[in-house]
PDB file of C-alpha atoms and ligand atoms in Angstrom:
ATOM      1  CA  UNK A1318      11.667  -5.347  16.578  1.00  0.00           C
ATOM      2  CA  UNK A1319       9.724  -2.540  15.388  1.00  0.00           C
ATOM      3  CA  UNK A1320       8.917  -1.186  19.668  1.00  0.00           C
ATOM      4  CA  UNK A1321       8.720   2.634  19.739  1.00  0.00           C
ATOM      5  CA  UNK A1322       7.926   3.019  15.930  1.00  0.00           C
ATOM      6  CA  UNK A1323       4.543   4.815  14.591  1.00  0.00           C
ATOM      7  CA  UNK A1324       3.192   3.066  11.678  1.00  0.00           C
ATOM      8  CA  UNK A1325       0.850   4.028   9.384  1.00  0.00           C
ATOM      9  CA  UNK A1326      -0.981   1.404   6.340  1.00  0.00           C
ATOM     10  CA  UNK A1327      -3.297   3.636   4.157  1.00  0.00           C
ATOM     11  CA  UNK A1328      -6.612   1.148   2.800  1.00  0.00           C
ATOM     12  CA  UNK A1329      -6.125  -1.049   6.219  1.00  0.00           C
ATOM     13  CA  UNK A1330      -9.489  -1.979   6.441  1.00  0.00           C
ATOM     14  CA  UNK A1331      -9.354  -4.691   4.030  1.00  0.00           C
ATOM     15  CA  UNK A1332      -7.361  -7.028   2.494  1.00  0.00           C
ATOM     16  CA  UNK A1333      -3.573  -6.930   2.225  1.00  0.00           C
ATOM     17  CA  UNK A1334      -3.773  -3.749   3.761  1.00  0.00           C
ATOM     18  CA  UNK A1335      -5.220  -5.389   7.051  1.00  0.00           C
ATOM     19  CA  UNK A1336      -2.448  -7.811   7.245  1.00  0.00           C
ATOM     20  CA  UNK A1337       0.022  -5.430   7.204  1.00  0.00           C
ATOM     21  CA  UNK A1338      -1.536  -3.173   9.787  1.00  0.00           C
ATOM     22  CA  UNK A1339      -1.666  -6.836  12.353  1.00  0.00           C
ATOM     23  CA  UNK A1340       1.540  -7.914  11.107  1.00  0.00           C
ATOM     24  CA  UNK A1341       3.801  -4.492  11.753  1.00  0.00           C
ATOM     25  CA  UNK A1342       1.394  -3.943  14.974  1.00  0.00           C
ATOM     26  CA  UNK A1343       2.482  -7.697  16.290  1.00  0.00           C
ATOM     27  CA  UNK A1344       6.246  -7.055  16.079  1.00  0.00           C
ATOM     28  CA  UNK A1345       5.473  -3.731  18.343  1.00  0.00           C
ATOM     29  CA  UNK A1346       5.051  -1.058  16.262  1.00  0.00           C
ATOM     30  CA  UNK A1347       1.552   1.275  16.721  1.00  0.00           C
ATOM     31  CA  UNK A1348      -0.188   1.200  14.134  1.00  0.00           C
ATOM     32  CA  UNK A1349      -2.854   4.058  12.214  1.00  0.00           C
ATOM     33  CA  UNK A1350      -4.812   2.065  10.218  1.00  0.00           C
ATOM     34  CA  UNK A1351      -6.305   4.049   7.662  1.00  0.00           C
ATOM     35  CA  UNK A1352      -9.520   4.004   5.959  1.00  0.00           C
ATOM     36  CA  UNK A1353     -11.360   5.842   3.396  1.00  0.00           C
ATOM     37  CA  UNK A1354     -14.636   7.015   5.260  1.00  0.00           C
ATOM     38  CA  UNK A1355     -17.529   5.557   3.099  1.00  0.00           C
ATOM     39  CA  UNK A1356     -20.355   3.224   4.183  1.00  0.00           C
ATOM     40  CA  UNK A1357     -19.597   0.666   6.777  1.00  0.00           C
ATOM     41  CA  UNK A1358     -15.801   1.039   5.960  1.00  0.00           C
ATOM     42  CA  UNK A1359     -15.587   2.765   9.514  1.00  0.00           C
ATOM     43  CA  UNK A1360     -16.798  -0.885  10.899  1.00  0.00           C
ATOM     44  CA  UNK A1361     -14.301  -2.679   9.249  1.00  0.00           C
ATOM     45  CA  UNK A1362     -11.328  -0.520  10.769  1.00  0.00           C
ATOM     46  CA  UNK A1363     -12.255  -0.546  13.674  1.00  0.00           C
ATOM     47  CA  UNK A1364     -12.835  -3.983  13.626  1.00  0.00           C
ATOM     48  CA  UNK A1365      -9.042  -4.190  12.510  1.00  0.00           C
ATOM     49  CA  UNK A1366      -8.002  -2.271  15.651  1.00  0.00           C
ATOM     50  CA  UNK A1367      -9.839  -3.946  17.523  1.00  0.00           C
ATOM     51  CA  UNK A1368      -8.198  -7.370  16.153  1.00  0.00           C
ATOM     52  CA  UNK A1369      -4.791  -5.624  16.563  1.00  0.00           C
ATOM     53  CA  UNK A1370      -5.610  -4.767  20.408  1.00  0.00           C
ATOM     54  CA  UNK A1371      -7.148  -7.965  21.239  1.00  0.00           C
ATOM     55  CA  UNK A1372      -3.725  -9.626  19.912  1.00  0.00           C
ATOM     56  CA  UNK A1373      -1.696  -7.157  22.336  1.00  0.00           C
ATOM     57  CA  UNK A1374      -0.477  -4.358  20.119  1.00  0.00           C
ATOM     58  CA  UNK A1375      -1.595  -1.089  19.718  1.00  0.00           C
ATOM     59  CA  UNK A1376      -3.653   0.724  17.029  1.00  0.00           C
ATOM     60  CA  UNK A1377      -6.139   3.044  16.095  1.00  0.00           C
ATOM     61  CA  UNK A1378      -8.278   3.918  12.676  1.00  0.00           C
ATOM     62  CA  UNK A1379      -8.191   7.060  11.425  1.00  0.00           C
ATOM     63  CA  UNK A1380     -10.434   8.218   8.276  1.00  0.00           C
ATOM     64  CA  UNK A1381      -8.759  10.011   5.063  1.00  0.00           C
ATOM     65  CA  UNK A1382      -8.705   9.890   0.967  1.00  0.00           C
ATOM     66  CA  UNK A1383      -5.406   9.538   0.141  1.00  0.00           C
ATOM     67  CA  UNK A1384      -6.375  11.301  -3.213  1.00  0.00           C
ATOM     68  CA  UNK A1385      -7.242  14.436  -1.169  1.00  0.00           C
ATOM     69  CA  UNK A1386      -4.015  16.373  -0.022  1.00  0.00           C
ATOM     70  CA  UNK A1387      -6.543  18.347   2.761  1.00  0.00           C
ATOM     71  CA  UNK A1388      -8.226  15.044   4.077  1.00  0.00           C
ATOM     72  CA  UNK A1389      -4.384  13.321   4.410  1.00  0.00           C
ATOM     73  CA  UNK A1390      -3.060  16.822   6.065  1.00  0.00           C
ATOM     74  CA  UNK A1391      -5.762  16.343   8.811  1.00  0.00           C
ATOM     75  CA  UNK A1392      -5.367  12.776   9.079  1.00  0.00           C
ATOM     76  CA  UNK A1393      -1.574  13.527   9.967  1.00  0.00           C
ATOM     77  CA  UNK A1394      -2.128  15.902  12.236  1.00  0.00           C
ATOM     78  CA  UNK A1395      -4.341  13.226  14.714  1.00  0.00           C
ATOM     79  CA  UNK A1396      -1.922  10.782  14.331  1.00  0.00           C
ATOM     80  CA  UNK A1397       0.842  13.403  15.633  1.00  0.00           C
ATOM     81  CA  UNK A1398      -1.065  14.168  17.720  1.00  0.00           C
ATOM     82  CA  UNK A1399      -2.458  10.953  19.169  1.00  0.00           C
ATOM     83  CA  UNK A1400       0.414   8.391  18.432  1.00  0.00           C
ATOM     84  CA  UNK A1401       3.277  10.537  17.753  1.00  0.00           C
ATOM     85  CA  UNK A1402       4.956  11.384  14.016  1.00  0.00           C
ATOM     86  CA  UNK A1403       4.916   8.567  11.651  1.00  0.00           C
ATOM     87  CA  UNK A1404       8.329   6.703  11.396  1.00  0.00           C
ATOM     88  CA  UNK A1405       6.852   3.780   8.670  1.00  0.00           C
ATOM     89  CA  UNK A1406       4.585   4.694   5.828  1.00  0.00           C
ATOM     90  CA  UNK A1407       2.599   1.858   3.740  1.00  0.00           C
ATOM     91  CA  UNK A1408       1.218   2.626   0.727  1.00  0.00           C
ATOM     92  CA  UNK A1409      -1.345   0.059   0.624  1.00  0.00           C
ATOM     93  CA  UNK A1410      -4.590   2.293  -0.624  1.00  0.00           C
ATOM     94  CA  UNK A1411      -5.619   1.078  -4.649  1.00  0.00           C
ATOM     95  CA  UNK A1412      -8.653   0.759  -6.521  1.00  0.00           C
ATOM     96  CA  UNK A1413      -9.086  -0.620 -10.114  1.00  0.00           C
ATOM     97  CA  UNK A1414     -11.239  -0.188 -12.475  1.00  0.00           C
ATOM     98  CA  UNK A1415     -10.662  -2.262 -15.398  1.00  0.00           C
ATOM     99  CA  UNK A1416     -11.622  -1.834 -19.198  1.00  0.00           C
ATOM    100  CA  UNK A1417      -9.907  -1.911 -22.489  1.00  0.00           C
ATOM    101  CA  UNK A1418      -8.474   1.389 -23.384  1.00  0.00           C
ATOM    102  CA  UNK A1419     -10.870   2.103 -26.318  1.00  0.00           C
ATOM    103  CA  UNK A1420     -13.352   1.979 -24.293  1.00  0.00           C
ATOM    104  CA  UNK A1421     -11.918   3.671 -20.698  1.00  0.00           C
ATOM    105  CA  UNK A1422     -13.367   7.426 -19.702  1.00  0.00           C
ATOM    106  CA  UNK A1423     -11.335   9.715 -19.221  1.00  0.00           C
ATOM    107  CA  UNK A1424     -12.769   9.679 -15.451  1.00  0.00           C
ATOM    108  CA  UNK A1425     -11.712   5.846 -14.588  1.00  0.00           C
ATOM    109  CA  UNK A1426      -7.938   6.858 -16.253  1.00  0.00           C
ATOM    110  CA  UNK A1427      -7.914  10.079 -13.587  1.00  0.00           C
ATOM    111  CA  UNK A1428      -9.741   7.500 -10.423  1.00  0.00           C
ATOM    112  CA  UNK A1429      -6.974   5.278 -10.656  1.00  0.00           C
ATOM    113  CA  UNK A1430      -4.217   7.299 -10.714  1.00  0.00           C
ATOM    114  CA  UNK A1431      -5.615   9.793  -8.518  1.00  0.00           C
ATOM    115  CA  UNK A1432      -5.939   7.047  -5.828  1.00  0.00           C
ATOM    116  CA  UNK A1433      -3.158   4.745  -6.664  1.00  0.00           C
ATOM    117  CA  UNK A1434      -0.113   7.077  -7.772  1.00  0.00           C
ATOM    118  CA  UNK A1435      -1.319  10.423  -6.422  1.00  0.00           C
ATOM    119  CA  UNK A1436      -2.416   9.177  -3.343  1.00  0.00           C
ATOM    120  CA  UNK A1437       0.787   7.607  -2.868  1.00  0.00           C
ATOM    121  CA  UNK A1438       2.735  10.823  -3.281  1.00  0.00           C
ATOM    122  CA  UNK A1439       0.462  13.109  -0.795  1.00  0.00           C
ATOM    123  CA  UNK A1440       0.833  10.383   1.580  1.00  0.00           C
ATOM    124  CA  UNK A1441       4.695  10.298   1.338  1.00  0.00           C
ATOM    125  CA  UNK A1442       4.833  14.194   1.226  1.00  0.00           C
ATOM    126  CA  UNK A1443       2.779  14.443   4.109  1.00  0.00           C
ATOM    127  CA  UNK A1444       4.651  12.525   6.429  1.00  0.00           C
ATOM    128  CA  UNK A1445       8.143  13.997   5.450  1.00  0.00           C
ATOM    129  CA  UNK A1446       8.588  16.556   7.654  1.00  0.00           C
ATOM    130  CA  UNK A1447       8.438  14.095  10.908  1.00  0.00           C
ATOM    131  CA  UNK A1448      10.804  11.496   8.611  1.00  0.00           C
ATOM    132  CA  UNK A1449      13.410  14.223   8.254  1.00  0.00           C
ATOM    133  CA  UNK A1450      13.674  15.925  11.931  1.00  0.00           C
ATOM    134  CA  UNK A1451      14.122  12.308  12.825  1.00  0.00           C
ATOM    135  CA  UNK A1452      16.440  11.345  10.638  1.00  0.00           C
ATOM    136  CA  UNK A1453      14.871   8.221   9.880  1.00  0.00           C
ATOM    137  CA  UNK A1454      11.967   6.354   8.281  1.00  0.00           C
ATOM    138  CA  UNK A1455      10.902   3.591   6.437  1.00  0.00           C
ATOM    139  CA  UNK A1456       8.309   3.500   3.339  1.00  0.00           C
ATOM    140  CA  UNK A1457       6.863   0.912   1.422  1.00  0.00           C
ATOM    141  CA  UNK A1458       5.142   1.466  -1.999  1.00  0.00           C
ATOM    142  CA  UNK A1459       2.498  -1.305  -2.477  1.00  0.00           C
ATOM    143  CA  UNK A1460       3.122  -1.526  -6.946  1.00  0.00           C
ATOM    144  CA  UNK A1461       1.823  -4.369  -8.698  1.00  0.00           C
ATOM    145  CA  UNK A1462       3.142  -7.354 -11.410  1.00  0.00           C
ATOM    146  CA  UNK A1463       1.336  -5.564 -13.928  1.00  0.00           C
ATOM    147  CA  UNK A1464       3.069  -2.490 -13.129  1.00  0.00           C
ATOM    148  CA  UNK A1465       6.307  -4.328 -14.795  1.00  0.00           C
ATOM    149  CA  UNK A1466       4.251  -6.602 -17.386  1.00  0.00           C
ATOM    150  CA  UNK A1467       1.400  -4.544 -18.225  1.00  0.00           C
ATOM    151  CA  UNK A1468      -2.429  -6.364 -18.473  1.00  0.00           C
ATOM    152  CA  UNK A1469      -4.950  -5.623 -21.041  1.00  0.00           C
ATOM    153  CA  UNK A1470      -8.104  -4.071 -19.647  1.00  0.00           C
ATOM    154  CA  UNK A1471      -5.545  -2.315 -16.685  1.00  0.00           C
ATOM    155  CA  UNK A1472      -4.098   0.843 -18.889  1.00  0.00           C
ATOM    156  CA  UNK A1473      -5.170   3.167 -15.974  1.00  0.00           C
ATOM    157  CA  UNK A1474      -4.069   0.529 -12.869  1.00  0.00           C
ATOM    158  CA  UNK A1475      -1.200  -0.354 -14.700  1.00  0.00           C
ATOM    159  CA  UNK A1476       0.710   3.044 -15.174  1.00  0.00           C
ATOM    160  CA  UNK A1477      -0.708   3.888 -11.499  1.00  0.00           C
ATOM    161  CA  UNK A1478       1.701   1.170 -10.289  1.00  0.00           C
ATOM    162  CA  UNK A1479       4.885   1.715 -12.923  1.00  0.00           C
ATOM    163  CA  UNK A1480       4.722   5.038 -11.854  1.00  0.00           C
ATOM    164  CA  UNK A1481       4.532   4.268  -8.132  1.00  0.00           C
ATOM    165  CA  UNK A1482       8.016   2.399  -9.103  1.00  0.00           C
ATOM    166  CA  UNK A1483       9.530   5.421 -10.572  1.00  0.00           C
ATOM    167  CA  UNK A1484       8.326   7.304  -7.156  1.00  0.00           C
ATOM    168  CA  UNK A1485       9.896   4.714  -4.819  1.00  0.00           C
ATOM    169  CA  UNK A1486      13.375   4.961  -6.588  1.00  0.00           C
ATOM    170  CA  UNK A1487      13.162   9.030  -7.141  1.00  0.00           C
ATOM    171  CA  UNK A1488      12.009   9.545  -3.294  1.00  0.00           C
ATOM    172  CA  UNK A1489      14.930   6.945  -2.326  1.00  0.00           C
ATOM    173  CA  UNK A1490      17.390   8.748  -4.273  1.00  0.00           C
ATOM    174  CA  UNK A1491      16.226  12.355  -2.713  1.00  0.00           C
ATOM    175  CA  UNK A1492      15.912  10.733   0.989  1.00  0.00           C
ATOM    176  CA  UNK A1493      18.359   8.226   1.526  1.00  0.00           C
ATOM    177  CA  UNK A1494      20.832  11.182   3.111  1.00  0.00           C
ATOM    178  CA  UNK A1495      17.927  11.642   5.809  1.00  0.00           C
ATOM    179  CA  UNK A1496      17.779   8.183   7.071  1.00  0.00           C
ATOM    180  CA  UNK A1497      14.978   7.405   4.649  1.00  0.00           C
ATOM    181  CA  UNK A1498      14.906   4.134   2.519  1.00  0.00           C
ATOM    182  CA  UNK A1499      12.071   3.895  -0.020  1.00  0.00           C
ATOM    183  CA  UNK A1500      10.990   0.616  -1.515  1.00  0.00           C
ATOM    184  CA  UNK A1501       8.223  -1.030  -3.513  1.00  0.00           C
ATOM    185  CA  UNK A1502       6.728  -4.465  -2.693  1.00  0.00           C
ATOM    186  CA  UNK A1503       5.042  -5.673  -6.364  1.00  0.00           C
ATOM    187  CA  UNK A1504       2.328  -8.837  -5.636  1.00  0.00           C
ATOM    188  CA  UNK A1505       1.359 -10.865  -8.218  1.00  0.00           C
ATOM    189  CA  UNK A1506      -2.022 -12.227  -7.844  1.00  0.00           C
ATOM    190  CA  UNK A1507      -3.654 -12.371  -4.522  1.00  0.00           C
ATOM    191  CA  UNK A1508      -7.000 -13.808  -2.757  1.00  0.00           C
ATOM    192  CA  UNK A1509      -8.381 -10.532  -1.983  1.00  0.00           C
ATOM    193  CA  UNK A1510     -11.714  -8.633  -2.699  1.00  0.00           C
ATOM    194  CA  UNK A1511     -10.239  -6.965  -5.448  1.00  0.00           C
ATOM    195  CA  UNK A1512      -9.363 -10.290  -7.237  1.00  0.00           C
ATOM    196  CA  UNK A1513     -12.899 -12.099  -6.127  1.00  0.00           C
ATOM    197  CA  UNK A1514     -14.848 -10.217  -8.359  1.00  0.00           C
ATOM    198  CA  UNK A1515     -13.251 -11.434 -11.635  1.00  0.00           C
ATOM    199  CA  UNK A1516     -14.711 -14.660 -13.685  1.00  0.00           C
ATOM    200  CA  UNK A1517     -13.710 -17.930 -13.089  1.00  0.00           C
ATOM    201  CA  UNK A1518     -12.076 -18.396 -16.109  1.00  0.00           C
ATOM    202  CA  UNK A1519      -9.672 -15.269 -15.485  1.00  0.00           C
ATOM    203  CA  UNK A1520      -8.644 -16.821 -12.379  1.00  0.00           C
ATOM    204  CA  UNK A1521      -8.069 -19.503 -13.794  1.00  0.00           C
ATOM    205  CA  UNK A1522      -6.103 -18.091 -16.927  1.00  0.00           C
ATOM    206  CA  UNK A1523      -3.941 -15.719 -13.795  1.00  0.00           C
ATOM    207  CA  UNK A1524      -3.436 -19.126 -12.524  1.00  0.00           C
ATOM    208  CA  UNK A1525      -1.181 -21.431 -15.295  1.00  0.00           C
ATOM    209  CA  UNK A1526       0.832 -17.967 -15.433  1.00  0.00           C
ATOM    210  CA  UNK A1527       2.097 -18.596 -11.618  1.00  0.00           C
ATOM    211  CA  UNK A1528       5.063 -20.968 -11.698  1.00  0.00           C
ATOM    212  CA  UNK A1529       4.155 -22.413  -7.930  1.00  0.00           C
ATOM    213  CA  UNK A1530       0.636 -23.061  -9.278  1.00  0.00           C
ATOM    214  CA  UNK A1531      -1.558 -21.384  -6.656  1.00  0.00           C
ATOM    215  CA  UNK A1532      -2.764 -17.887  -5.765  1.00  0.00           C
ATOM    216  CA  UNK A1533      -0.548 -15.823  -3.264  1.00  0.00           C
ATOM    217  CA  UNK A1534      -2.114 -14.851   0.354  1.00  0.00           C
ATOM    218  CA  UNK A1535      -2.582 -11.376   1.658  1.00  0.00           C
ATOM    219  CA  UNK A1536       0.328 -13.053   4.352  1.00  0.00           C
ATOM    220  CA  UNK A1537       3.186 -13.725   1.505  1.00  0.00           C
ATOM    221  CA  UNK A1538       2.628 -10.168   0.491  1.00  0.00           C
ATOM    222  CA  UNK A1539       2.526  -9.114   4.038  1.00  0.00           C
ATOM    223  CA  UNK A1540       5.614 -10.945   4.899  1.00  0.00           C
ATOM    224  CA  UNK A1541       7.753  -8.978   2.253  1.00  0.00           C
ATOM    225  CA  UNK A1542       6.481  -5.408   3.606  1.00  0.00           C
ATOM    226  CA  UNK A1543       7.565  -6.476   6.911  1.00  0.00           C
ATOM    227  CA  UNK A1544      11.039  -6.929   5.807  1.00  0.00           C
ATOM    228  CA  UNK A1545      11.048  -3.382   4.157  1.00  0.00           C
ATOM    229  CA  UNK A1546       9.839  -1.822   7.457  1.00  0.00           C
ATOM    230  CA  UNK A1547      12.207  -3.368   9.562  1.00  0.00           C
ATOM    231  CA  UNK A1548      16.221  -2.474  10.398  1.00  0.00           C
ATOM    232  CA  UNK A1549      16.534  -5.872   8.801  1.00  0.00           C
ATOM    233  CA  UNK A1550      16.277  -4.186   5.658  1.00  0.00           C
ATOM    234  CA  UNK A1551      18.370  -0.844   6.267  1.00  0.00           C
ATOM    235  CA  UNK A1552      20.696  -1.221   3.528  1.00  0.00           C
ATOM    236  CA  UNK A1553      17.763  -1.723   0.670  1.00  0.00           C
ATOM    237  CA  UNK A1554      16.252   1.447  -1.113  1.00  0.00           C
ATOM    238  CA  UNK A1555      15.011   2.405  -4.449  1.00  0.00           C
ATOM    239  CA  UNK A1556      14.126  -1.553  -4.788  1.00  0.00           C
ATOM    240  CA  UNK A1557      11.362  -3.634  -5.540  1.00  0.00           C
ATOM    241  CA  UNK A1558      10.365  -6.976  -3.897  1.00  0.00           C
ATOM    242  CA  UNK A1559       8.505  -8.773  -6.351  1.00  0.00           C
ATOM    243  CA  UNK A1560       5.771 -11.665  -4.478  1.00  0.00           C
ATOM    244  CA  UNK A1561       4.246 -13.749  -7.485  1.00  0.00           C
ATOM    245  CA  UNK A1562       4.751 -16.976  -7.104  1.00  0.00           C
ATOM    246  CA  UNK A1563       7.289 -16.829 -10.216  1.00  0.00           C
ATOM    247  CA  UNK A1564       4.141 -15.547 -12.397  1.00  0.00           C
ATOM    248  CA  UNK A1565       6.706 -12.593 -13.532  1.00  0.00           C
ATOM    249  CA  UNK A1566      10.380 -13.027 -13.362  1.00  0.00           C
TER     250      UNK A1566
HETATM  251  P1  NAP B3084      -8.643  -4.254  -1.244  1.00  0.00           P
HETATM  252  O1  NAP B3084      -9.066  -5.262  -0.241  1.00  0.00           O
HETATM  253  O2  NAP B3084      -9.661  -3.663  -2.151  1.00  0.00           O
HETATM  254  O3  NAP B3084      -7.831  -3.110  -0.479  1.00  0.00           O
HETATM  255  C1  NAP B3084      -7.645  -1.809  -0.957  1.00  0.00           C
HETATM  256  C2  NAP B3084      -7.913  -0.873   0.188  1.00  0.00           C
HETATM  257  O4  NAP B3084      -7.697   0.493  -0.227  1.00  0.00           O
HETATM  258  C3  NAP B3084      -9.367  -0.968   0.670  1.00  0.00           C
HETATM  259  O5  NAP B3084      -9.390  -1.000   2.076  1.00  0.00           O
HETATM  260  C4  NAP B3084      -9.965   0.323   0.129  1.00  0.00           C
HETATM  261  O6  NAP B3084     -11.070   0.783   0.852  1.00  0.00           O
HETATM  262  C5  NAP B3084      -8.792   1.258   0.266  1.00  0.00           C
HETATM  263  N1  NAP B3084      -8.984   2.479  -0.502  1.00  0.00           N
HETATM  264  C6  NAP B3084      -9.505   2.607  -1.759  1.00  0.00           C
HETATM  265  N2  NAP B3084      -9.516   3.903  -2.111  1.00  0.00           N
HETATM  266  C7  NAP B3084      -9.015   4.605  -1.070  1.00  0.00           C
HETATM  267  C8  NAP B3084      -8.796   5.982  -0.817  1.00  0.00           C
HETATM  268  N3  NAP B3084      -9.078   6.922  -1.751  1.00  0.00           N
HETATM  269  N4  NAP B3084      -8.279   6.363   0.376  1.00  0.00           N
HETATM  270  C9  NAP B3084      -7.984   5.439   1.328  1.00  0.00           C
HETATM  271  N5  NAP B3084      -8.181   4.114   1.160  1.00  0.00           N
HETATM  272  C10 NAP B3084      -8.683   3.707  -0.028  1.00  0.00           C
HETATM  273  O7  NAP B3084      -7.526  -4.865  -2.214  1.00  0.00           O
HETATM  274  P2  NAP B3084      -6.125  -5.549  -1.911  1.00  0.00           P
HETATM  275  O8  NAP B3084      -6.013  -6.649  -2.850  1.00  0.00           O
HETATM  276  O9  NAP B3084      -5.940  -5.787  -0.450  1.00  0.00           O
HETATM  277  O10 NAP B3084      -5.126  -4.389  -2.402  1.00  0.00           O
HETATM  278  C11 NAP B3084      -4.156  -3.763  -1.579  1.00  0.00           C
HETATM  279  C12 NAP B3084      -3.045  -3.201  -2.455  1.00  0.00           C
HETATM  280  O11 NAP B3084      -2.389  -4.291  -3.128  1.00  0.00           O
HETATM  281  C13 NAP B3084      -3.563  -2.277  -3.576  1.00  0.00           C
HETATM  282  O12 NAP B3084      -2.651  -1.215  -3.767  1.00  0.00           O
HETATM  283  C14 NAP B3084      -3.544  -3.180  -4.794  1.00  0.00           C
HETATM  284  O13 NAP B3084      -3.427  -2.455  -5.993  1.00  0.00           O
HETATM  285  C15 NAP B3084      -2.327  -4.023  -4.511  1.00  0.00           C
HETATM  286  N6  NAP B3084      -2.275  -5.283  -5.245  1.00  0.00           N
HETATM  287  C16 NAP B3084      -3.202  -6.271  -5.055  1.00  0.00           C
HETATM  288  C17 NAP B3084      -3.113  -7.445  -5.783  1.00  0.00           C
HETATM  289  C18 NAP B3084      -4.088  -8.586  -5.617  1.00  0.00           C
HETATM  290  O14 NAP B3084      -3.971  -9.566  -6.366  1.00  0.00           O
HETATM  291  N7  NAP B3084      -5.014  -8.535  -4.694  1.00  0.00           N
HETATM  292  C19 NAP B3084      -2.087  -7.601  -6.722  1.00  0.00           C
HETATM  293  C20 NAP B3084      -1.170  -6.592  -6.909  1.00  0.00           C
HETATM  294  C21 NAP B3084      -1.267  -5.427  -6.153  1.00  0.00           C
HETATM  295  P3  NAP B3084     -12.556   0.369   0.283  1.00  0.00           P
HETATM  296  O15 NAP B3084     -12.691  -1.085   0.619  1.00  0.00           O
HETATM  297  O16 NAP B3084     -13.443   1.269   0.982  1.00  0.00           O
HETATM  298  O17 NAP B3084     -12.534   0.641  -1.216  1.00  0.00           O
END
């Protein structure tokens, strides 16, 4: 479904992020799976590519901090140059960094949003140019639940991913007359790394919030971005897809 496209899923190394990259690379697509080049992060893409080839498909990791305009620029211009322009962008990159807002620096307030809603912005910009001479492309914002019902101890990760809503439906509105739809997928809560790291009983709290019962998987989220990337969806833009298990409706 997707043969002939050039996909690229920025934080691809881990998580939902990896799915996304195997998912989009199984229906045909090649995929750039981007990482952020730090410690053994390098390992883990390329352990993700090498998933992706072993499978069939076609991929290949390529280092950048979508927070950086100059370090997304020169990621670009390999993938141009290596796989061809990008036709479907994820925005999959995110950090948090969680404290109440008396207490949150001024720093972990600019981190998030640097990474989250900035990041997400460069990323679109940057891959724009190819989108337009084309005359088509596909882009999927990766928001949140909390982006809709806010979280206390999230402030910073929270606007991040409102504000990566108002970006999906403000690039959707200034695209869709190039072929460009624009949509946001918004998880609820998901067995990744980033949710491991919280206390039992917060899990466990998350957990009588989600009307099915259960934690999503990095697959239900996965699924939805699939959708959005695919000529299945072409007449959706400027929406969300929200994948929480009814923990936000
Ligand atoms: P994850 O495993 O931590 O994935 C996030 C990825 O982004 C990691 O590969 C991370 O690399 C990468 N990244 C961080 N900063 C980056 C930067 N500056 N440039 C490029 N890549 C960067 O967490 P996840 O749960 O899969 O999250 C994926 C997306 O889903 C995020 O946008 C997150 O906010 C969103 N989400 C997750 C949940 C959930 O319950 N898990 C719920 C709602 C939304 P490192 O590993 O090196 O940091």
């Amino acid at each position: 479904m997707l043969k002939g496209r050039i996909a690229l899923v920025t934080g691809a190394s881990s998580g939902i992020g990896k799915v996304i990259a195997m998912k989009l690379a199984a229906l045909g697509a090649k995929v750039a799976v981007n990482y952020i080049d730090i410690a053994n992060i390098k390992d883990d893409a390329e352990s993700v590519v090498a998933e992706i080839k072993a499978a069939g498909g076609e991929a290949a990791a390529f280092a950048a901090d979508v927070s950086s305009e100059e370090s997304v620029s020169a990621m670009i211009k390999e993938i141009n140059e290596s796989l061809g322009a990008v036709d479907i962008l994820v925005n999959n990159a995110g950090i948090t960094q969680d404290t109440l807002i008396m207490r949150m620096k001024v720093e972990q307030w600019e981190k998030v949003l640097d990474v989250n809603l900035k990041g997400a912005f460069i990323c679109t910009k940057s891959v724009l140019k190819g989108m337009m001479k084309s005359r088509y492309g596909k882009i999927v914002n990766i928001a949140s639940v909390v982006g809709f019902s806010g979280n206390a101890g999230q402030a910073n990760y929270s606007a991040s991913k409102a504000g990566l809503v108002g970006l999906t439906k403000t690039s959707a509105q200034e695209l869709a007359g190039r072929g460009i739809r624009v949509n946001a997928v918004a998880p609820g809560f998901i067995k990744t790394a980033m949710t491991e790291v919280l206390p039992e009983n917060v899990i466990e709290a998350m957990q009588a919030k989600i009307a099915l019962g259960t934690l999503g998987e990095a697959e239900d989220v996965a699924n939805a971005v699939v959708f959005l990337a695919s000529p299945e969806s072409d007449y959706i833009t400027g929406n969300t897809i929200h994948v929480n298990g009814g923990m936000y409706m």
